[in-house]
CSV table of N, CA and C and ligand atoms in Angstrom, one decimal:
chain,number,residue,atom,x,y,z
A,1,MET,N,6.6,-20.6,2.2
A,1,MET,CA,6.0,-20.0,1.6
A,1,MET,C,7.5,-18.7,0.8
A,2,HIS,N,7.6,-18.2,1.7
A,2,HIS,CA,9.0,-17.1,1.3
A,2,HIS,C,10.1,-18.1,1.7
A,3,ALA,N,10.7,-17.8,0.0
A,3,ALA,CA,11.8,-18.2,-0.1
A,3,ALA,C,13.2,-17.7,0.3
A,4,GLY,N,13.0,-16.3,0.8
A,4,GLY,CA,14.1,-15.7,0.9
A,4,GLY,C,14.2,-13.9,1.1
A,5,ARG,N,14.6,-13.3,1.8
A,5,ARG,CA,14.8,-11.5,1.5
A,5,ARG,C,15.3,-11.3,0.3
A,6,ARG,N,16.1,-11.7,0.4
A,6,ARG,CA,17.0,-11.4,-0.6
A,6,ARG,C,17.2,-12.5,-1.9
A,7,THR,N,17.7,-11.4,-3.0
A,7,THR,CA,17.4,-12.3,-4.3
A,7,THR,C,19.1,-12.3,-5.0
A,8,ILE,N,20.1,-12.5,-5.6
A,8,ILE,CA,20.6,-12.0,-6.8
A,8,ILE,C,20.1,-11.9,-8.1
A,9,VAL,N,20.4,-10.9,-8.5
A,9,VAL,CA,20.6,-10.4,-9.5
A,9,VAL,C,21.2,-10.2,-10.8
A,10,VAL,N,20.9,-11.0,-12.0
A,10,VAL,CA,22.5,-10.2,-12.8
A,10,VAL,C,22.1,-8.8,-13.4
A,11,ARG,N,22.1,-8.0,-12.9
A,11,ARG,CA,22.2,-6.5,-14.3
A,11,ARG,C,22.8,-7.3,-16.0
A,12,SER,N,22.3,-5.8,-16.4
A,12,SER,CA,22.8,-5.7,-17.9
A,12,SER,C,24.4,-5.9,-18.9
A,13,ASP,N,24.7,-4.7,-17.2
A,13,ASP,CA,26.4,-4.7,-17.9
A,13,ASP,C,27.0,-6.0,-16.4
A,14,GLY,N,26.1,-7.2,-16.5
A,14,GLY,CA,26.8,-8.6,-16.0
A,14,GLY,C,27.5,-8.3,-13.8
A,15,ARG,N,27.0,-7.1,-14.1
A,15,ARG,CA,26.8,-7.4,-12.2
A,15,ARG,C,26.4,-8.1,-11.4
A,16,PRO,N,26.4,-9.2,-10.4
A,16,PRO,CA,25.6,-9.4,-10.0
A,16,PRO,C,25.1,-8.9,-8.8
A,17,VAL,N,23.7,-8.5,-8.6
A,17,VAL,CA,23.3,-7.4,-7.2
A,17,VAL,C,22.2,-8.5,-6.3
A,18,ASN,N,22.7,-7.8,-5.3
A,18,ASN,CA,22.2,-8.5,-3.6
A,18,ASN,C,20.3,-7.3,-3.7
A,19,VAL,N,19.3,-8.2,-4.7
A,19,VAL,CA,18.3,-7.4,-4.4
A,19,VAL,C,17.3,-7.7,-2.7
A,20,ALA,N,17.2,-6.7,-2.6
A,20,ALA,CA,15.6,-7.1,-1.4
A,20,ALA,C,14.3,-7.3,-1.6
A,21,ARG,N,14.2,-8.1,-0.6
A,21,ARG,CA,12.4,-8.9,-1.9
A,21,ARG,C,11.8,-8.8,-0.1
A,22,PRO,N,10.5,-7.6,-0.3
A,22,PRO,CA,9.7,-7.4,0.6
A,22,PRO,C,9.1,-8.0,1.1
A,23,ARG,N,8.2,-7.9,2.0
A,23,ARG,CA,6.9,-8.7,1.9
A,23,ARG,C,5.5,-7.7,1.1
A,24,GLY,N,5.9,-6.9,1.3
A,24,GLY,CA,4.4,-6.3,0.2
A,24,GLY,C,5.3,-4.9,-0.4
A,25,GLN,N,4.2,-3.9,-1.4
A,25,GLN,CA,4.2,-2.8,-1.2
A,25,GLN,C,2.9,-1.8,-1.1
A,26,LEU,N,3.2,-0.8,-0.8
A,26,LEU,CA,2.3,0.1,-0.9
A,26,LEU,C,2.4,1.1,-1.4
A,27,PHE,N,1.2,1.2,-3.0
A,27,PHE,CA,1.5,2.5,-3.5
A,27,PHE,C,0.4,3.6,-3.3
A,28,VAL,N,0.6,4.1,-3.6
A,28,VAL,CA,-0.1,5.6,-3.0
A,28,VAL,C,0.2,6.7,-4.1
A,29,CYS,N,-1.7,6.6,-4.3
A,29,CYS,CA,-2.1,7.4,-5.1
A,29,CYS,C,-2.0,8.7,-4.8
A,30,ALA,N,-1.1,9.5,-5.9
A,30,ALA,CA,-0.7,10.7,-4.7
A,30,ALA,C,-0.6,12.2,-6.6
A,31,THR,N,-0.4,11.6,-7.3
A,31,THR,CA,0.3,12.8,-8.5
A,31,THR,C,-0.5,12.5,-9.8
A,32,GLY,N,-1.9,11.8,-9.6
A,32,GLY,CA,-2.4,11.3,-10.8
A,32,GLY,C,-3.5,12.5,-11.5
A,33,CYS,N,-4.3,12.1,-12.0
A,33,CYS,CA,-5.1,13.6,-12.6
A,33,CYS,C,-6.1,13.2,-11.7
A,34,CYS,N,-6.9,13.5,-10.5
A,34,CYS,CA,-7.4,12.8,-9.1
A,34,CYS,C,-6.7,13.0,-7.7
A,35,CYS,N,-6.6,11.9,-7.4
A,35,CYS,CA,-5.7,11.7,-6.0
A,35,CYS,C,-5.4,13.1,-5.6
A,36,GLY,N,-5.6,13.3,-4.5
A,36,GLY,CA,-4.8,14.5,-4.2
A,36,GLY,C,-5.4,16.0,-4.7
A,37,ARG,N,-5.5,16.0,-5.6
A,37,ARG,CA,-5.5,17.2,-6.6
A,37,ARG,C,-6.8,18.1,-5.7
A,38,THR,N,-6.5,18.4,-5.0
A,38,THR,CA,-7.1,20.0,-4.3
A,38,THR,C,-8.1,20.8,-4.5
A,39,ALA,N,-7.1,21.2,-6.4
A,39,ALA,CA,-7.9,22.3,-7.3
A,39,ALA,C,-9.0,22.0,-7.9
A,40,ASP,N,-9.0,20.4,-7.5
A,40,ASP,CA,-9.7,19.9,-8.7
A,40,ASP,C,-11.2,19.3,-7.5
A,41,GLY,N,-11.2,19.9,-6.4
A,41,GLY,CA,-12.4,19.1,-5.7
A,41,GLY,C,-12.4,18.1,-4.8
A,42,PHE,N,-10.8,17.4,-4.9
A,42,PHE,CA,-10.7,16.2,-4.3
A,42,PHE,C,-10.1,15.9,-3.3
A,43,ALA,N,-9.8,15.6,-2.4
A,43,ALA,CA,-9.5,15.4,-0.6
A,43,ALA,C,-8.2,15.1,-0.8
A,44,ALA,N,-7.2,16.2,0.2
A,44,ALA,CA,-5.7,15.6,-0.2
A,44,ALA,C,-5.3,14.5,0.1
A,45,VAL,N,-3.7,14.5,-0.6
A,45,VAL,CA,-3.3,13.1,0.3
A,45,VAL,C,-2.3,13.2,0.8
A,46,PRO,N,-2.8,12.5,2.3
A,46,PRO,CA,-1.4,13.1,3.4
A,46,PRO,C,-0.1,12.7,2.9
A,47,THR,N,0.8,13.1,2.5
A,47,THR,CA,1.9,12.1,1.8
A,47,THR,C,2.9,12.6,3.0
A,48,GLU,N,2.7,13.2,3.8
A,48,GLU,CA,3.8,13.1,5.0
A,48,GLU,C,3.3,12.1,5.3
A,49,LEU,N,2.3,12.5,6.4
A,49,LEU,CA,1.8,10.8,6.8
A,49,LEU,C,2.5,10.1,6.5
A,50,TYR,N,2.1,9.4,5.4
A,50,TYR,CA,2.2,8.1,5.1
A,50,TYR,C,3.5,7.8,5.0
A,51,HIS,N,4.5,8.5,4.9
A,51,HIS,CA,6.1,8.6,4.7
A,51,HIS,C,6.4,8.8,5.9
A,52,HIS,N,5.7,9.4,6.6
A,52,HIS,CA,6.5,9.6,8.5
A,52,HIS,C,5.8,8.3,9.1
A,53,GLU,N,4.7,7.8,9.6
A,53,GLU,CA,4.5,6.5,9.2
A,53,GLU,C,5.3,5.0,9.1
A,54,TRP,N,5.2,5.3,8.0
A,54,TRP,CA,6.4,4.0,7.3
A,54,TRP,C,7.6,4.0,8.6
A,55,GLU,N,7.6,5.1,8.5
A,55,GLU,CA,9.6,5.2,9.1
A,55,GLU,C,9.2,4.8,11.0
A,56,ARG,N,8.0,5.6,11.0
A,56,ARG,CA,7.6,5.1,12.5
A,56,ARG,C,7.8,4.0,13.1
A,57,ARG,N,7.3,3.3,11.6
A,57,ARG,CA,7.2,1.9,12.4
A,57,ARG,C,8.0,0.8,11.8
A,58,ARG,N,9.0,1.4,11.1
A,58,ARG,CA,10.0,0.7,10.7
A,58,ARG,C,9.2,-0.6,9.7
A,59,LEU,N,8.6,0.4,8.3
A,59,LEU,CA,8.0,-1.0,7.9
A,59,LEU,C,9.4,-1.2,6.3
A,60,ARG,N,9.9,0.1,6.2
A,60,ARG,CA,11.3,0.5,5.1
A,60,ARG,C,11.7,-1.3,4.6
A,61,ASP,N,11.8,-1.7,5.3
A,61,ASP,CA,12.3,-3.1,5.0
A,61,ASP,C,11.7,-4.3,4.7
A,62,VAL,N,9.9,-4.5,5.5
A,62,VAL,CA,9.6,-4.9,5.2
A,62,VAL,C,8.0,-5.0,3.7
A,63,VAL,N,7.7,-3.5,3.8
A,63,VAL,CA,6.8,-2.8,3.0
A,63,VAL,C,7.1,-1.4,2.6
A,64,HIS,N,7.5,-2.0,0.9
A,64,HIS,CA,8.5,-0.8,0.5
A,64,HIS,C,6.5,0.5,0.0
A,65,LEU,N,7.2,1.7,0.3
A,65,LEU,CA,6.1,2.9,-0.1
A,65,LEU,C,6.7,3.3,-0.8
A,66,THR,N,5.5,3.5,-1.9
A,66,THR,CA,5.3,4.1,-3.0
A,66,THR,C,5.2,4.7,-3.2
A,67,ILE,N,4.8,6.6,-3.7
A,67,ILE,CA,3.6,7.9,-3.6
A,67,ILE,C,4.0,7.8,-5.2
A,68,GLY,N,3.0,7.6,-6.0
A,68,GLY,CA,2.8,7.8,-6.9
A,68,GLY,C,2.0,8.6,-7.7
A,69,GLY,N,2.2,8.0,-9.1
A,69,GLY,CA,1.3,7.8,-9.8
A,69,GLY,C,-0.1,7.5,-10.0
A,70,CYS,N,-1.2,7.9,-10.9
A,70,CYS,CA,-2.1,7.1,-10.7
A,70,CYS,C,-2.2,5.8,-10.7
A,71,LEU,N,-3.0,5.2,-10.7
A,71,LEU,CA,-3.2,3.7,-9.5
A,71,LEU,C,-4.6,3.2,-11.0
A,72,GLY,N,-5.3,3.8,-11.5
A,72,GLY,CA,-6.0,2.8,-12.7
A,72,GLY,C,-8.0,4.0,-11.5
A,73,PRO,N,-8.5,3.7,-10.9
A,73,PRO,CA,-9.8,3.6,-11.0
A,73,PRO,C,-9.6,5.2,-10.2
A,74,CYS,N,-9.9,6.0,-11.1
A,74,CYS,CA,-9.0,7.2,-10.4
A,74,CYS,C,-10.4,8.0,-9.8
A,75,ALA,N,-11.7,7.2,-10.1
A,75,ALA,CA,-12.9,7.8,-9.8
A,75,ALA,C,-13.4,7.4,-8.5
A,76,LEU,N,-12.4,6.4,-7.9
A,76,LEU,CA,-12.7,6.0,-6.3
A,76,LEU,C,-11.8,6.7,-5.5
A,77,ALA,N,-11.2,8.1,-6.6
A,77,ALA,CA,-10.3,8.9,-4.8
A,77,ALA,C,-10.8,8.8,-3.9
A,78,ASN,N,-9.6,9.2,-3.1
A,78,ASN,CA,-8.0,8.9,-2.9
A,78,ASN,C,-7.8,7.3,-3.0
A,79,VAL,N,-7.4,6.1,-3.6
A,79,VAL,CA,-7.3,5.2,-4.1
A,79,VAL,C,-5.8,5.0,-3.2
A,80,VAL,N,-5.6,3.2,-2.8
A,80,VAL,CA,-3.9,3.5,-2.2
A,80,VAL,C,-4.1,1.3,-2.8
A,81,LEU,N,-3.1,0.5,-3.0
A,81,LEU,CA,-2.9,-0.5,-3.1
A,81,LEU,C,-2.1,-1.2,-2.4
A,82,LEU,N,-2.2,-1.8,-1.6
A,82,LEU,CA,-1.5,-2.8,-0.9
A,82,LEU,C,-1.1,-4.3,-1.4
A,83,LEU,N,0.5,-4.5,-1.6
A,83,LEU,CA,0.6,-5.7,-2.4
A,83,LEU,C,1.0,-5.9,-0.8
A,84,LEU,N,0.8,-7.7,-0.8
A,84,LEU,CA,1.3,-8.0,0.1
A,84,LEU,C,0.6,-9.7,0.5
A,85,ASP,N,2.3,-10.2,1.0
A,85,ASP,CA,1.6,-12.1,1.0
A,85,ASP,C,1.4,-12.6,-0.4
A,86,GLY,N,1.4,-12.1,-1.6
A,86,GLY,CA,0.8,-12.6,-2.6
A,86,GLY,C,-0.9,-12.0,-2.8
A,87,GLN,N,-1.4,-11.3,-2.6
A,87,GLN,CA,-2.9,-10.4,-2.1
A,87,GLN,C,-2.3,-9.3,-2.9
A,88,ALA,N,-4.0,-8.4,-3.9
A,88,ALA,CA,-3.4,-6.8,-3.8
A,88,ALA,C,-4.8,-6.7,-3.2
A,89,LEU,N,-4.5,-6.0,-2.6
A,89,LEU,CA,-5.7,-5.2,-1.5
A,89,LEU,C,-6.0,-3.7,-2.0
A,90,TRP,N,-7.3,-3.2,-2.6
A,90,TRP,CA,-7.1,-1.6,-3.0
A,90,TRP,C,-8.2,-1.0,-1.9
A,91,PHE,N,-7.6,0.3,-1.6
A,91,PHE,CA,-8.8,1.0,-1.0
A,91,PHE,C,-9.1,2.0,-1.6
A,92,HIS,N,-10.0,2.4,-1.5
A,92,HIS,CA,-11.0,4.0,-2.2
A,92,HIS,C,-11.4,5.0,-0.7
A,93,SER,N,-11.3,5.7,-1.4
A,93,SER,CA,-11.9,7.4,-0.3
A,93,SER,C,-10.6,7.4,1.0
A,94,ILE,N,-9.4,7.6,0.6
A,94,ILE,CA,-8.5,7.5,1.9
A,94,ILE,C,-8.4,8.7,1.7
A,95,ASP,N,-9.4,9.5,2.6
A,95,ASP,CA,-9.2,11.2,2.7
A,95,ASP,C,-9.0,11.2,3.6
A,96,SER,N,-8.7,11.0,5.1
A,96,SER,CA,-8.9,11.9,6.1
A,96,SER,C,-7.1,10.8,6.7
A,97,GLU,N,-6.4,11.4,8.1
A,97,GLU,CA,-5.3,11.1,8.4
A,97,GLU,C,-6.1,9.8,9.0
A,98,ALA,N,-6.9,9.6,10.1
A,98,ALA,CA,-7.6,8.3,10.5
A,98,ALA,C,-7.0,7.5,10.0
A,99,LEU,N,-8.1,7.3,8.6
A,99,LEU,CA,-7.8,6.8,7.6
A,99,LEU,C,-6.2,5.8,7.0
A,100,VAL,N,-6.0,7.0,7.0
A,100,VAL,CA,-4.5,6.3,7.0
A,100,VAL,C,-3.9,5.5,8.2
A,101,LEU,N,-3.8,6.1,9.7
A,101,LEU,CA,-3.5,5.1,10.3
A,101,LEU,C,-4.2,4.0,10.6
A,102,ALA,N,-5.6,3.8,10.0
A,102,ALA,CA,-6.1,2.8,10.3
A,102,ALA,C,-6.1,1.9,8.8
A,103,LEU,N,-5.3,2.1,7.6
A,103,LEU,CA,-4.3,1.2,6.8
A,103,LEU,C,-3.0,0.7,7.4
A,104,TYR,N,-2.4,1.3,8.4
A,104,TYR,CA,-1.0,1.5,8.6
A,104,TYR,C,-0.9,0.2,9.7
A,105,ASP,N,-2.2,0.6,10.8
A,105,ASP,CA,-2.6,-0.7,11.8
A,105,ASP,C,-2.9,-1.7,11.0
A,106,HIS,N,-3.9,-2.1,10.3
A,106,HIS,CA,-4.1,-3.4,9.1
A,106,HIS,C,-2.8,-3.7,8.6
A,107,THR,N,-2.2,-2.9,8.1
A,107,THR,CA,-1.2,-3.8,7.6
A,107,THR,C,-0.2,-4.2,8.6
A,108,GLU,N,0.5,-3.5,9.6
A,108,GLU,CA,1.3,-4.3,10.8
A,108,GLU,C,-0.4,-5.4,11.4
A,109,ALA,N,-1.4,-5.6,11.6
A,109,ALA,CA,-2.0,-6.8,12.0
A,109,ALA,C,-1.4,-7.9,10.9
A,110,MET,N,-1.7,-7.4,9.8
A,110,MET,CA,-1.6,-8.8,8.5
A,110,MET,C,0.1,-9.2,9.2
A,111,LEU,N,0.9,-8.1,9.1
A,111,LEU,CA,2.5,-8.6,8.8
A,111,LEU,C,3.2,-9.4,10.3
A,112,GLU,N,2.1,-9.1,11.4
A,112,GLU,CA,2.3,-10.2,12.8
A,112,GLU,C,1.3,-11.8,12.6
A,113,ALA,N,0.1,-11.0,11.5
A,113,ALA,CA,-0.3,-12.8,11.5
A,113,ALA,C,0.0,-13.7,10.2
A,114,SER,N,1.0,-12.8,9.6
A,114,SER,CA,1.8,-14.0,8.5
A,114,SER,C,0.2,-14.2,7.5
A,115,GLY,N,-0.1,-13.3,6.7
A,115,GLY,CA,-1.0,-13.4,6.5
A,115,GLY,C,-1.9,-12.3,6.1
A,116,CYS,N,-2.6,-12.4,5.2
A,116,CYS,CA,-3.9,-11.5,4.9
A,116,CYS,C,-5.1,-11.7,5.9
A,117,LEU,N,-5.9,-10.4,6.1
A,117,LEU,CA,-7.2,-10.8,7.3
A,117,LEU,C,-7.8,-9.4,6.9
A,118,PRO,N,-9.1,-9.6,7.1
A,118,PRO,CA,-10.4,-9.1,6.8
A,118,PRO,C,-10.6,-7.7,7.2
A,119,ALA,N,-10.4,-6.5,6.2
A,119,ALA,CA,-10.0,-5.7,6.4
A,119,ALA,C,-11.0,-5.5,8.1
A,120,PRO,N,-10.5,-4.4,9.1
A,120,PRO,CA,-11.1,-4.1,10.2
A,120,PRO,C,-12.2,-3.1,10.0
A,121,PRO,N,-13.8,-2.8,10.6
A,121,PRO,CA,-14.9,-2.3,10.4
A,121,PRO,C,-14.2,-1.3,9.5
A,122,ALA,N,-13.3,-0.4,10.7
A,122,ALA,CA,-12.9,1.1,10.0
A,122,ALA,C,-12.7,1.4,8.7
A,123,LEU,N,-11.8,-0.2,7.9
A,123,LEU,CA,-11.7,-0.4,6.7
A,123,LEU,C,-12.2,-0.7,6.0
A,124,ALA,N,-13.1,-1.8,6.2
A,124,ALA,CA,-13.6,-2.8,5.5
A,124,ALA,C,-15.0,-1.8,4.5
A,125,PRO,N,-15.2,-0.6,4.6
A,125,PRO,CA,-16.1,0.2,3.8
A,125,PRO,C,-15.5,0.3,2.6
A,126,TYR,N,-14.1,0.6,2.8
A,126,TYR,CA,-13.1,1.4,1.7
A,126,TYR,C,-12.6,0.3,0.9
A,127,GLN,N,-12.8,-1.3,0.8
A,127,GLN,CA,-12.0,-1.8,0.3
A,127,GLN,C,-12.5,-2.6,-0.8
A,128,PHE,N,-11.6,-2.4,-2.2
A,128,PHE,CA,-12.2,-2.9,-3.4
A,128,PHE,C,-11.7,-3.8,-4.2
A,129,SER,N,-11.8,-4.2,-5.0
A,129,SER,CA,-11.4,-5.1,-6.1
A,129,SER,C,-10.9,-4.4,-7.6
A,130,ALA,N,-9.7,-4.8,-7.9
A,130,ALA,CA,-9.8,-3.3,-9.6
A,130,ALA,C,-9.1,-4.7,-10.1
A,131,PHE,N,-8.1,-5.8,-10.3
A,131,PHE,CA,-8.5,-6.6,-11.2
A,131,PHE,C,-9.2,-7.6,-11.7
A,132,ALA,N,-9.7,-8.1,-12.1
A,132,ALA,CA,-10.3,-9.5,-12.6
A,132,ALA,C,-10.0,-10.8,-12.3
A,133,TRP,N,-9.1,-10.7,-11.8
A,133,TRP,CA,-8.5,-12.3,-11.1
A,133,TRP,C,-9.3,-12.1,-10.0
A,134,GLN,N,-9.5,-10.9,-9.1
A,134,GLN,CA,-10.1,-10.8,-8.1
A,134,GLN,C,-10.9,-10.7,-7.6
A,135,ALA,N,-11.8,-12.0,-7.2
A,135,ALA,CA,-13.2,-11.8,-6.8
A,135,ALA,C,-13.6,-10.6,-5.8
A,136,PRO,N,-14.5,-10.3,-6.3
A,136,PRO,CA,-14.6,-8.5,-5.4
A,136,PRO,C,-15.5,-8.3,-3.9
A,137,PRO,N,-14.6,-7.7,-3.1
A,137,PRO,CA,-15.1,-8.2,-1.7
A,137,PRO,C,-16.9,-7.6,-1.4
A,138,ALA,N,-17.7,-7.9,-0.3
A,138,ALA,CA,-18.8,-7.0,-0.3
A,138,ALA,C,-19.2,-6.1,-0.4
A,139,VAL,N,-20.0,-5.6,-1.4
A,139,VAL,CA,-20.4,-4.2,-1.5
A,139,VAL,C,-21.3,-3.1,-0.5
A,140,SER,N,-20.5,-2.6,-0.3
A,140,SER,CA,-21.5,-1.6,1.1
A,140,SER,C,-20.6,-0.3,0.9
A,141,ALA,N,-21.0,0.5,1.9
A,141,ALA,CA,-21.0,2.1,1.7
A,141,ALA,C,-20.3,2.6,2.9
A,142,PRO,N,-19.0,3.3,3.2
A,142,PRO,CA,-18.9,4.5,4.3
A,142,PRO,C,-19.3,4.4,4.8
B,201,FES,S1,-5.6,9.5,-9.8
B,201,FES,FE1,-5.2,8.7,-8.4
B,201,FES,S2,-6.1,6.5,-9.6
B,201,FES,FE2,-5.9,7.6,-11.3
């Protein structure tokens, strides 16, 4: 399934660059119009915890971490998107440190299993689909 963890890409200046190809990428919305904006009544995004757990679990070379701006479905703040092994897994209302830890636990379980798994009970109510090409998961509420 995976053609290799690295690939050579030739830059516009002609220099070939050996580029890492991680298995996934975790996007955490923290600087958009809604997610994390406590002054506007939204829950804080524990960005330090995201980074600390990413380092502690040694995910740096496996799942890239991007903490940044708006991912689109702002009304569902706080939003994260996990791209992993060709799947796009969206989660909303990730408002507590316990949910961040559950998200990382789930990520590690899928890495171990070499493929996507159903979300565990702690996370399943927060998963949704936000792309037209995705089948929506069964509707549930936290
Ligand atoms: S501000 Fe977080 S998804 Fe738009």
